[in-house]
Coordinates of C-alpha atoms in Angstrom, one line a residue:
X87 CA -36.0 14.6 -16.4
X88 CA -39.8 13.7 -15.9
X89 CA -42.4 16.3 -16.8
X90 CA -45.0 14.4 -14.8
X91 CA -45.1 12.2 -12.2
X92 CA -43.8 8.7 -11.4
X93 CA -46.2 7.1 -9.1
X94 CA -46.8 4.5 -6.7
X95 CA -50.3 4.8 -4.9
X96 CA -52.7 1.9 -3.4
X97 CA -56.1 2.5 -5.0
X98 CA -55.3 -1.2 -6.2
X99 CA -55.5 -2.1 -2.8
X100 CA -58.1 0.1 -2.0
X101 CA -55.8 2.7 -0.5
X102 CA -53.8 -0.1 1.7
X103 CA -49.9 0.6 0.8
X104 CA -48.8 -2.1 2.8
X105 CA -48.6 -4.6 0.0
X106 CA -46.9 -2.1 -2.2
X107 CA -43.7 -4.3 -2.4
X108 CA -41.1 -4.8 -5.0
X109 CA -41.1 -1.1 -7.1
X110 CA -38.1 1.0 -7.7
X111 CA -36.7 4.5 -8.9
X112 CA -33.7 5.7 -9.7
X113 CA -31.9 8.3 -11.6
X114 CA -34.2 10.6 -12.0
X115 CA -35.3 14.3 -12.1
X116 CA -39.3 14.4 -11.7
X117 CA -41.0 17.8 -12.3
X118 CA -44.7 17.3 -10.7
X119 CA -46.9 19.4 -12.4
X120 CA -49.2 20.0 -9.6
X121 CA -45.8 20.6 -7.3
X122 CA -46.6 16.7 -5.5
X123 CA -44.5 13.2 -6.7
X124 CA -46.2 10.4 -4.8
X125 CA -44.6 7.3 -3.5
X126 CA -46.0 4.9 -1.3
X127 CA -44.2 2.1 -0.7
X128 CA -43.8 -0.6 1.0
X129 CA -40.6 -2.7 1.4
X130 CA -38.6 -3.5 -1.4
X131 CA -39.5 0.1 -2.7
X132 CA -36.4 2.3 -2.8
X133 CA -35.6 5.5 -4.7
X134 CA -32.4 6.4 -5.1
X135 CA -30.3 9.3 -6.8
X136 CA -33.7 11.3 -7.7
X137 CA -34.5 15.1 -7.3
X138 CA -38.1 15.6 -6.5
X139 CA -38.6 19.4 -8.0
X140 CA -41.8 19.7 -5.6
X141 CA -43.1 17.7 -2.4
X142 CA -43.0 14.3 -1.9
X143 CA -45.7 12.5 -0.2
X144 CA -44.6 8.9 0.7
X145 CA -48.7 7.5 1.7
X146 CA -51.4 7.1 -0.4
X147 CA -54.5 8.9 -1.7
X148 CA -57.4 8.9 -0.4
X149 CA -60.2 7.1 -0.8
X150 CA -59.4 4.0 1.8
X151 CA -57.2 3.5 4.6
X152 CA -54.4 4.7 3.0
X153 CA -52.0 2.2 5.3
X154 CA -48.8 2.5 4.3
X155 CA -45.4 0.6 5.7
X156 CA -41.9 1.4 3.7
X157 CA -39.3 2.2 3.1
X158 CA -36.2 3.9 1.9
X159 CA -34.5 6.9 0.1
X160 CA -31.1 7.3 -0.8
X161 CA -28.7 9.8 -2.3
X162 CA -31.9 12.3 -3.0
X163 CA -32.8 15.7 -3.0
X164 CA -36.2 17.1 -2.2
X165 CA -36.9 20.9 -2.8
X166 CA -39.6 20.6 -1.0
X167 CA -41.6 18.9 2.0
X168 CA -41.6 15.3 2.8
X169 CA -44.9 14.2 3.6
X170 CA -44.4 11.0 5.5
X171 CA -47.9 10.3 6.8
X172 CA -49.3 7.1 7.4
X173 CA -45.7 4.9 7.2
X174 CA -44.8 3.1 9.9
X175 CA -41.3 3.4 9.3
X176 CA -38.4 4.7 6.9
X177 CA -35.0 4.9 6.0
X178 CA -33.5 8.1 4.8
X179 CA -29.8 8.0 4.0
X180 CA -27.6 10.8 2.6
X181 CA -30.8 12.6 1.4
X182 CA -31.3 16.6 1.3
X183 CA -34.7 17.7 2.0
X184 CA -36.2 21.4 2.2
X185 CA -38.6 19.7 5.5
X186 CA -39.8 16.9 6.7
X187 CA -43.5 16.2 8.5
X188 CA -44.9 13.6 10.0
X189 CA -43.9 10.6 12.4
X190 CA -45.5 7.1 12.7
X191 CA -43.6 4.5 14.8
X192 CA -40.0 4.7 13.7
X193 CA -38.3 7.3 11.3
X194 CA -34.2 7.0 11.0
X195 CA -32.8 9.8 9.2
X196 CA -28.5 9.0 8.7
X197 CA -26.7 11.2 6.5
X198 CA -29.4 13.4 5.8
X199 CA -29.9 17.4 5.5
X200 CA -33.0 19.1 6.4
X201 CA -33.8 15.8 8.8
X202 CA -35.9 16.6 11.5
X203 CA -33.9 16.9 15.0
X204 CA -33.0 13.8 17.1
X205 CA -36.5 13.2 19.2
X206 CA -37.5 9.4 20.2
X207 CA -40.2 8.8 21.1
X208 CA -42.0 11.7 20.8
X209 CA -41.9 11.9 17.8
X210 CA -40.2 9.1 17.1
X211 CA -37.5 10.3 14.9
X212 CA -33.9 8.8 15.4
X213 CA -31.1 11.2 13.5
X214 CA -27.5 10.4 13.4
X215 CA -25.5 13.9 11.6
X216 CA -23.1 11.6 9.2
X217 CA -23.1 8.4 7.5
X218 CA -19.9 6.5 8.7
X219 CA -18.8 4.5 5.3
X220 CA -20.9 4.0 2.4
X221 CA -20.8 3.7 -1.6
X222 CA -23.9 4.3 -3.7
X223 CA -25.7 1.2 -6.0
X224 CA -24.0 1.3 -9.4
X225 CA -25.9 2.6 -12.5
X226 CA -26.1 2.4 -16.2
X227 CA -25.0 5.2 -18.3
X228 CA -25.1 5.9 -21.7
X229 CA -23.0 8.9 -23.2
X230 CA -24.0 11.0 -26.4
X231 CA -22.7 8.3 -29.0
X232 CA -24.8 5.6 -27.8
X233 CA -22.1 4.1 -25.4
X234 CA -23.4 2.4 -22.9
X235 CA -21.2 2.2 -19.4
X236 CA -21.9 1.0 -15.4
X237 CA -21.1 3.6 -13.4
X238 CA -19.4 2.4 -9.4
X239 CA -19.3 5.5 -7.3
X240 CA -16.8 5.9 -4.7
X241 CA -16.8 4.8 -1.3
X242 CA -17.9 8.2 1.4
X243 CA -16.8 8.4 4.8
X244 CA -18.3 10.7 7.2
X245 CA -20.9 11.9 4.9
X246 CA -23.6 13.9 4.7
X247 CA -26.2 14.9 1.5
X248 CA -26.3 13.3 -1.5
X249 CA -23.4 12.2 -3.7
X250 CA -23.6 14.4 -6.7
X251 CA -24.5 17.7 -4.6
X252 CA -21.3 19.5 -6.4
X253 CA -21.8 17.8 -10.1
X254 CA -20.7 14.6 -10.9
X255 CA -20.2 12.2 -8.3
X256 CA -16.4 10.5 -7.2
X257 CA -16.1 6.8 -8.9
X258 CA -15.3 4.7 -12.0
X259 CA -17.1 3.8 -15.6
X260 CA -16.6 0.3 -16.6
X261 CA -18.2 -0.2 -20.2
X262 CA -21.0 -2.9 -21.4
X263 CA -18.1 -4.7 -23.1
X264 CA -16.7 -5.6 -19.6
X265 CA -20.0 -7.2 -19.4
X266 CA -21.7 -10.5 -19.9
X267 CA -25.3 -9.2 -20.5
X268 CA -27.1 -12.3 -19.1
X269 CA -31.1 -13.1 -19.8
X270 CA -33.2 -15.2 -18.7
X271 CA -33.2 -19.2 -19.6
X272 CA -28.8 -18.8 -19.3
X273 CA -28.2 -21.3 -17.3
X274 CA -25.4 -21.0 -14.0
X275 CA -22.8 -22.5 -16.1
X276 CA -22.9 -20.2 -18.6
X277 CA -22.8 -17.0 -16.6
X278 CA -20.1 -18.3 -14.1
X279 CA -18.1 -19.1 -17.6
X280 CA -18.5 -15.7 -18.3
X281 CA -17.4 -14.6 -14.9
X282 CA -14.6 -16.6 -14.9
X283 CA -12.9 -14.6 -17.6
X284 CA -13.3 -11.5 -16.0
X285 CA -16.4 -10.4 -17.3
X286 CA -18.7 -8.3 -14.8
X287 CA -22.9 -9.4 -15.1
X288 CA -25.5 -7.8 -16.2
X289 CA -28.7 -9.2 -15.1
X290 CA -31.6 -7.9 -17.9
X291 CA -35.2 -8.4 -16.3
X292 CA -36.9 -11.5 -15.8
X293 CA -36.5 -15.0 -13.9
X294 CA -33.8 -17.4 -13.9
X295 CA -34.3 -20.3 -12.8
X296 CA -31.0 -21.7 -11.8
X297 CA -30.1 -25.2 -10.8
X298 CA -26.4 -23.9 -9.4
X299 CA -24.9 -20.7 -7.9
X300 CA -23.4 -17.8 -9.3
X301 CA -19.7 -17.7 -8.7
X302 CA -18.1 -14.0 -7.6
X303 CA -14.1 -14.9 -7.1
X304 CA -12.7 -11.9 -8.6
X305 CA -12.2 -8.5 -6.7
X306 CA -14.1 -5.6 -8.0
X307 CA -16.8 -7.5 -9.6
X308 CA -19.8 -6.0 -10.5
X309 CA -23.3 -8.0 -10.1
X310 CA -26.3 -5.9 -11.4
X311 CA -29.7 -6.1 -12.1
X312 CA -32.0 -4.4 -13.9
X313 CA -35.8 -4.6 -13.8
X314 CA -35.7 -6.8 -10.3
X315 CA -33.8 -9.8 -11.9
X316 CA -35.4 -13.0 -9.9
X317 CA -33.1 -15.4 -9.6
X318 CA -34.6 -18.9 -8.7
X319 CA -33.3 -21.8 -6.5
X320 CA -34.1 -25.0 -8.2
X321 CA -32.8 -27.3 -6.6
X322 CA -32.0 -27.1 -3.2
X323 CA -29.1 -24.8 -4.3
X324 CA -27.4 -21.5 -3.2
X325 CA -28.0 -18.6 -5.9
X326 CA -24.8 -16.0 -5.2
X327 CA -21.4 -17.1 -3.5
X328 CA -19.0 -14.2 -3.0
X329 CA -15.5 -15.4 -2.6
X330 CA -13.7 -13.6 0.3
X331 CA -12.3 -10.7 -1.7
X332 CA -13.0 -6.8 -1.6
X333 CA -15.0 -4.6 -4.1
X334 CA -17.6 -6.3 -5.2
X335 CA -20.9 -5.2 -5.7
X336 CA -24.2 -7.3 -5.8
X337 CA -27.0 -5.0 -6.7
X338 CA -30.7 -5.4 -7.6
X339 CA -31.6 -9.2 -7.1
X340 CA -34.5 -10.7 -6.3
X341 CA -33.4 -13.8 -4.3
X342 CA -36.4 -16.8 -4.6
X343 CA -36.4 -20.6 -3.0
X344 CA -38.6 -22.1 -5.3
X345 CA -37.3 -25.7 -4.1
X346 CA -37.1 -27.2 -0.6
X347 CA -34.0 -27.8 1.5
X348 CA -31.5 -24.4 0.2
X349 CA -29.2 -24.1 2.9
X350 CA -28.4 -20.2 2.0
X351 CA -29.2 -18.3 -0.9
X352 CA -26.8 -15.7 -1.3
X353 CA -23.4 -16.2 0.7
X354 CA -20.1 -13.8 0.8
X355 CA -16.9 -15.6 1.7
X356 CA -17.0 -18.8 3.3
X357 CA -16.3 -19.5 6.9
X358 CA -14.6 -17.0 9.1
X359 CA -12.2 -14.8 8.2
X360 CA -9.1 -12.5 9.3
X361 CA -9.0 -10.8 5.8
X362 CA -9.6 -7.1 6.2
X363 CA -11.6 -4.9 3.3
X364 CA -11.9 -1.8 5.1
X365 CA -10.3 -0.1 2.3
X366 CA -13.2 -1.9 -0.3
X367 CA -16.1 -3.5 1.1
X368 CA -18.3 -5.8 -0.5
X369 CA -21.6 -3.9 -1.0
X370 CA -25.1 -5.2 -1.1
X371 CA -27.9 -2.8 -2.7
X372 CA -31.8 -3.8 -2.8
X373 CA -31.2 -7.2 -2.4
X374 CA -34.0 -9.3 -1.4
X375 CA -35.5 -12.1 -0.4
X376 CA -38.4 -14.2 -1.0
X377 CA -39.5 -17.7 0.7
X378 CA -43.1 -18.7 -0.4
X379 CA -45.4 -16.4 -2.1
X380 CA -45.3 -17.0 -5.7
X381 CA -44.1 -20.5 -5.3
X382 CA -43.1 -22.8 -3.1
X383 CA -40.0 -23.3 -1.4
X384 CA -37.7 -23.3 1.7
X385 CA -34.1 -21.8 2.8
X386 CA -32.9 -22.0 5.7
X387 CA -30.8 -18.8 6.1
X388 CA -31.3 -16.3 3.1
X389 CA -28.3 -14.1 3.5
X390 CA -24.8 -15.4 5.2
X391 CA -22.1 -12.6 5.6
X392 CA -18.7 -14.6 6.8
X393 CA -16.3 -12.0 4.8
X394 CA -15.1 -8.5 7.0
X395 CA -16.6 -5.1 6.4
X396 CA -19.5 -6.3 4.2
X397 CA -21.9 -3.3 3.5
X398 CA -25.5 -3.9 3.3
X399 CA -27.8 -1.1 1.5
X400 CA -31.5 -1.7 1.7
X401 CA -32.3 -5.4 2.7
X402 CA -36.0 -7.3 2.4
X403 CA -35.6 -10.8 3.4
X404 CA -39.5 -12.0 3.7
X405 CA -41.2 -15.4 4.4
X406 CA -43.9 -14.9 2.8
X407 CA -46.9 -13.9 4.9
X408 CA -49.4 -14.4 2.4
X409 CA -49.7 -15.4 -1.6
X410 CA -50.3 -17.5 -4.2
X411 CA -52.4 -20.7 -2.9
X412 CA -50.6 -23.6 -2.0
X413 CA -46.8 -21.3 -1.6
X414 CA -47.2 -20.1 2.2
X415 CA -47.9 -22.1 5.4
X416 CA -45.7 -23.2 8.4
X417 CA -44.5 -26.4 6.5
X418 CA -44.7 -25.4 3.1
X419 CA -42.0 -22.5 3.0
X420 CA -39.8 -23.1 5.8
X421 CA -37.3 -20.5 6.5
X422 CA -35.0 -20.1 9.7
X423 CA -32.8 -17.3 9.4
X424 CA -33.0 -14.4 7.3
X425 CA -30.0 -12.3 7.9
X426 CA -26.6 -14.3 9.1
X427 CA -23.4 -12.2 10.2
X428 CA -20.5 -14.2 10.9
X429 CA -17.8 -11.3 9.7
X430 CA -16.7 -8.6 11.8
X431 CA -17.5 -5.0 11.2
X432 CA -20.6 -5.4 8.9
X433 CA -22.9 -2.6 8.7
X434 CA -26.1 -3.0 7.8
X435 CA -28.4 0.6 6.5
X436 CA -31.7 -0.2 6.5
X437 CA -32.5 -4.0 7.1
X438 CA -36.1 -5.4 7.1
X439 CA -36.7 -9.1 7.6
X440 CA -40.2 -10.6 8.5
X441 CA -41.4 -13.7 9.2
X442 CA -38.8 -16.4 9.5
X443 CA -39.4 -19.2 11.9
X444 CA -36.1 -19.2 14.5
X445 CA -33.6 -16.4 15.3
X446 CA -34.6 -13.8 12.2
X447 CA -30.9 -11.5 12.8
X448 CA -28.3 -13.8 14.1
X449 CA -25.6 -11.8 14.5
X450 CA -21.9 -13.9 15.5
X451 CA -19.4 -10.9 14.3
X452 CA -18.1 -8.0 16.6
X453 CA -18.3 -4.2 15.9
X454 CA -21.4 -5.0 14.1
X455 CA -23.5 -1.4 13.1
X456 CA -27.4 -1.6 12.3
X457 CA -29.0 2.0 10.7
X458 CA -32.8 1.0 10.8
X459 CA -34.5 -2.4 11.4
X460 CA -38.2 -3.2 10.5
X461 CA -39.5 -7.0 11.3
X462 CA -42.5 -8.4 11.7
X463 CA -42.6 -12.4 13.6
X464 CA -44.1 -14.9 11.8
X465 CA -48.0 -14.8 11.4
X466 CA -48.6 -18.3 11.2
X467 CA -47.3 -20.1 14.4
X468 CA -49.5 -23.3 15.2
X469 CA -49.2 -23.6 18.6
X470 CA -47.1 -21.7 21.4
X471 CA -44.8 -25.6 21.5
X472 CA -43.9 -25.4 17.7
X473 CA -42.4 -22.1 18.6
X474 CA -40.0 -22.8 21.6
X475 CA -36.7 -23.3 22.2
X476 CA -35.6 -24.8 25.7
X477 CA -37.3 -23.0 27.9
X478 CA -38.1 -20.1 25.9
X479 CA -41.0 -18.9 24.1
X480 CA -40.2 -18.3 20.5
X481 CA -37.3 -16.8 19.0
X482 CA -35.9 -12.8 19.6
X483 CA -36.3 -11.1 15.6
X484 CA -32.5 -9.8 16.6
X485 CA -30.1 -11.4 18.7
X486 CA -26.9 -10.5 19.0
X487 CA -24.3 -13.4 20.2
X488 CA -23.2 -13.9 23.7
X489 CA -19.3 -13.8 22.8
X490 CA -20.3 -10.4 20.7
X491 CA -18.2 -7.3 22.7
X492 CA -19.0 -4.6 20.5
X493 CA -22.5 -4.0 18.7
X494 CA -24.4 -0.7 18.2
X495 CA -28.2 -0.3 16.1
X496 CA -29.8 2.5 15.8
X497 CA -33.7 2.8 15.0
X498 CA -35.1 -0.6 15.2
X499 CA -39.0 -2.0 15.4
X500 CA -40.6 -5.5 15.6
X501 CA -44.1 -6.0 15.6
X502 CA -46.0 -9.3 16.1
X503 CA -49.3 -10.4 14.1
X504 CA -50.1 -13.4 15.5
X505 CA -53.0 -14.3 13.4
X506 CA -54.4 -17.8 14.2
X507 CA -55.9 -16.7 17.3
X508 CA -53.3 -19.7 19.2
X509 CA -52.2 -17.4 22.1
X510 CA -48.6 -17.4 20.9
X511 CA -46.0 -15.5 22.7
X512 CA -42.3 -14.5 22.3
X513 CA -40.3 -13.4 25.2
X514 CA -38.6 -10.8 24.2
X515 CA -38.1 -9.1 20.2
X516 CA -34.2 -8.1 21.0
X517 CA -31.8 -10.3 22.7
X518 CA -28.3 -9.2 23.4
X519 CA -25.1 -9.7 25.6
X520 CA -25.2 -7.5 28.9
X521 CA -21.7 -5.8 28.0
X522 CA -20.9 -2.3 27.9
X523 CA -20.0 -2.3 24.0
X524 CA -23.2 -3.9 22.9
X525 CA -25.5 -0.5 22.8
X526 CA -29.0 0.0 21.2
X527 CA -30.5 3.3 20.9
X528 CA -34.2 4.4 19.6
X529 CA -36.0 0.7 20.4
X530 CA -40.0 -0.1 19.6
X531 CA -42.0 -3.0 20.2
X532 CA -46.1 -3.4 18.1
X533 CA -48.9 -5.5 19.0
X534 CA -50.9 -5.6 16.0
X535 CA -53.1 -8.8 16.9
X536 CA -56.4 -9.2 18.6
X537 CA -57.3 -10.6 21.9
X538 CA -56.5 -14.0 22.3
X539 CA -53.5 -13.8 19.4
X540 CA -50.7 -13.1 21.8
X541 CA -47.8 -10.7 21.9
X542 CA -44.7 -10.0 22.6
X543 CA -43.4 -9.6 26.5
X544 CA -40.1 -8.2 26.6
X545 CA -38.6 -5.9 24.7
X546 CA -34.9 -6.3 25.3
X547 CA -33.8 -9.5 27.0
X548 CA -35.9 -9.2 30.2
X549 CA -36.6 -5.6 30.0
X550 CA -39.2 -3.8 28.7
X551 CA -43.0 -4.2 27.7
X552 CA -45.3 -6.3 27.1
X553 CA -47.3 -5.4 24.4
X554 CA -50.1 -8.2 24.0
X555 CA -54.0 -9.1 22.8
X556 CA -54.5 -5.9 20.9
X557 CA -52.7 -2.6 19.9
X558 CA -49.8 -1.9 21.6
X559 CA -46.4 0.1 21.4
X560 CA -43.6 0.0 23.6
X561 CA -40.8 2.3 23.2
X562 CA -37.4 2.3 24.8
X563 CA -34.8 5.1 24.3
X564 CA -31.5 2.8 24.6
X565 CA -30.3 -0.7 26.2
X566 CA -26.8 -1.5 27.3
X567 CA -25.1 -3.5 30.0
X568 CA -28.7 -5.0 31.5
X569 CA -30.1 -1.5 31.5
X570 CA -33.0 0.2 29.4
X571 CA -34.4 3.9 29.5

């Protein structure tokens, strides 16, 4: 319990949240003195298993623009009201609040109590009652005598509200001593050593720069990190493989191609598979990734999902827009594919990937589930003919496969800042399989450029839009079988 307040706010930034990436809070009770917490995040920001004893506003202070473009809360009470303000978007999942105000472009509320009612577009909130199958992010405990222990809560179907609502919440303890407590300057063969006899990881804070991957082959294993553990490609090399078994958890990683030619940075099984984990999914929790920015480096997909029934809880994949000189450019931190599914029933709750140069979503599995999607298309395309493929301008930010029969995603946005003043188009942000099955509901399309920057002119396939040179939204209430509304 916190007395006070734990803040994020953007007077760093002159009241522009945007940039607010890469904070997190968890396992708290916060008591604001004045009755308001403040968090205004942007991606890579999540709070998770807190109760706000007062109102929560998630934008910043004045003075300034106070921009702001998050974001995600999980397994969280609120006694009071949710100021959303100026955030584009948000995630809330399995949350209780007392209200919520405010609507920007694309609010998804799944799970949650005292979420506004189902409204898109106006506003544009997008509320589905119960959360189908989820397990909360592991956490570390420590009991009376000093023990420490990593809590794993239990997997929740057809949920609603917040985990622990009626005292301590469903799951397992696994103690430190089951752990290799790894920091940085181990090198990959030390860990996987450690991992090969059993151990679950630990990840304190700090980089590791790793010239190998980490190895996950047994079931149930446990991968988590504390402080936003950076784990660093050094050599063309993958960071996490995830064998094709059930259980395991990866939580709390920041992903980083500081070399050139990674062909993925974090994979879970390995080519397709007919192995079902319905029973106990792999999970992912704030797990991110980073191409350019702090240094410089290329992957060409940054997540690959080829196992079944692989949960993903609070994605940022990101080519870096912007950064450190020398670390971002169309060259210097090439990046195709963010977000790879090649398994079948992989549900994704709140997924944000920006910026990467082909197909930014590839999705090759069936009965596929999305809960919230935020992407931006790259800023920095050269010309309109380094962006093509056959005839087509530029690449769709989600695209679901032609043999795909059964897709649904709720709550999505992609926005296009086209910024070199090139007159670079997409044709369409969404790009999907006329088939009954395949079904997207609550759909936006943003225009953030200036004249002569561009834009995007479809919003599904050949449907929808365009939103071009200058500020523009498009909004669609669903898509399915060639048809939008």
């Amino acid at each position: 319990m916190i007395n006070g307040h734990v803040t994020v706010d953007a007077q760093w930034l002159d009241g522009n949240g945007t940039q607010d990436f890469w904070r997190a809070a968890e396992n708290l009770c916060i008591v604001p003195p004045d009755g308001l917490e403040r968090w205004a995040v942007a991606q890579a920001g999540p709070m998770r298993r807190a109760h706000i004893k007062g109102d929560l506003s998630l934008w910043p202070s004045p003075p300034g623009n106070q921009w702001s473009s998050g974001g995600f809360l999980a397994d969280s009470v609120v006694d009071g009201q949710v100021q959303s303000g100026s955030q584009q978007q948000w995630l809330s999942r399995n949350d209780t609040f007392g209200s919520w105000t405010g609507a920007n472009w694309n609010m998804v509320f799944v799970g949650t109590q005292g979420a506004p009612a189902q409204s898109f577009p106006t506003p544009p909130y997008t509320t589905v009652d119960r959360t189908p199958t989820v397990r909360e992010k592991p956490f570390l405990t420590v009991d009376r005598d000093g023990r420490y222990q990593v809590f794993v809560p239990a997997l929740r179907r057809d949920s609603a509200g917040t985990s622990w609502a009626s005292g301590r919440a469903d799951g397992y303890s696994i103690p430190l001593s089951r752990f290799h407590v790894a920091r940085p300057g181990d090198s990959a063969a030390s860990i996987n050593e450690a991992l090969d006899r059993g151990f679950h990881l630990l990840l304190t804070p700090g980089v590791y720069a790793l010239a190998s991957a980490l190895r996950v082959s047994r079931p149930g294993t446990v991968v988590l990190g504390l402080g936003l553990a950076t784990l660093q490609s050094t050599h063309g090399n993958s960071l996490i493989e995830v064998a094709d078994v059930g259980g395991v958890s990866v939580a709390g990683v920041l992903l980083e191609a500081a070399s050139a030619g990674s062909p993925v940075l974090l994979r879970v099984g390995h080519g397709r598979s007919r192995t079902r984990h319905s029973d106990n999914p792999t999970v992912l929790f704030d797990v991110y990734a980073r191409i350019g920015g702090a240094v410089a480096g290329g992957a060409t997909v940054s997540i690959q999902l080829d196992s079944n029934d692989v949960i993903c809880d609070n994605l940022w994949l990101w080519r870096a827009d912007h950064g450190n000189d020398g670390t971002v450019g169309w060259s210097v931190n090439p990046a195709d594919t963010g977000f790879l599914v090649n398994g079948d029933r992989v549900t994704a709750y709140g997924l944000a990937v920006e910026h990467y140069q082909k197909y930014e979503v590839l999705w090759n599995g069936n009965h596929g589930r999305t809960y919230f999607f935020q992407n931006e298309h790259p800023y920095d395309v050269p010309t309109q003919s380094a962006w093509v493929h056959g005839s087509t301008n530029g690449y769709a930010a989600y695209k679901v496969a032609d043999s795909v029969t059964d897709h649904l995603a709720w709550g999505l946005g992609s926005y296009c800042y086209f910024d070199l003043e090139a007159n670079i188009y997409t044709d369409r942000a969404y790009e999907v399989p006329d088939t009954p099955g395949v079904v997207f509901t609550d759909l936006m399309i943003v225009c953030l450029n200036g004249p002569g920057g561009g834009g995007i002119l479809h919003c599904v396939n050949t449907t929808g839009g365009p939103v071009e040179n200058g500020f523009g939204t498009y909004n669609m209430k669903g898509y399915t079988n060639g048809a939008g509304s």
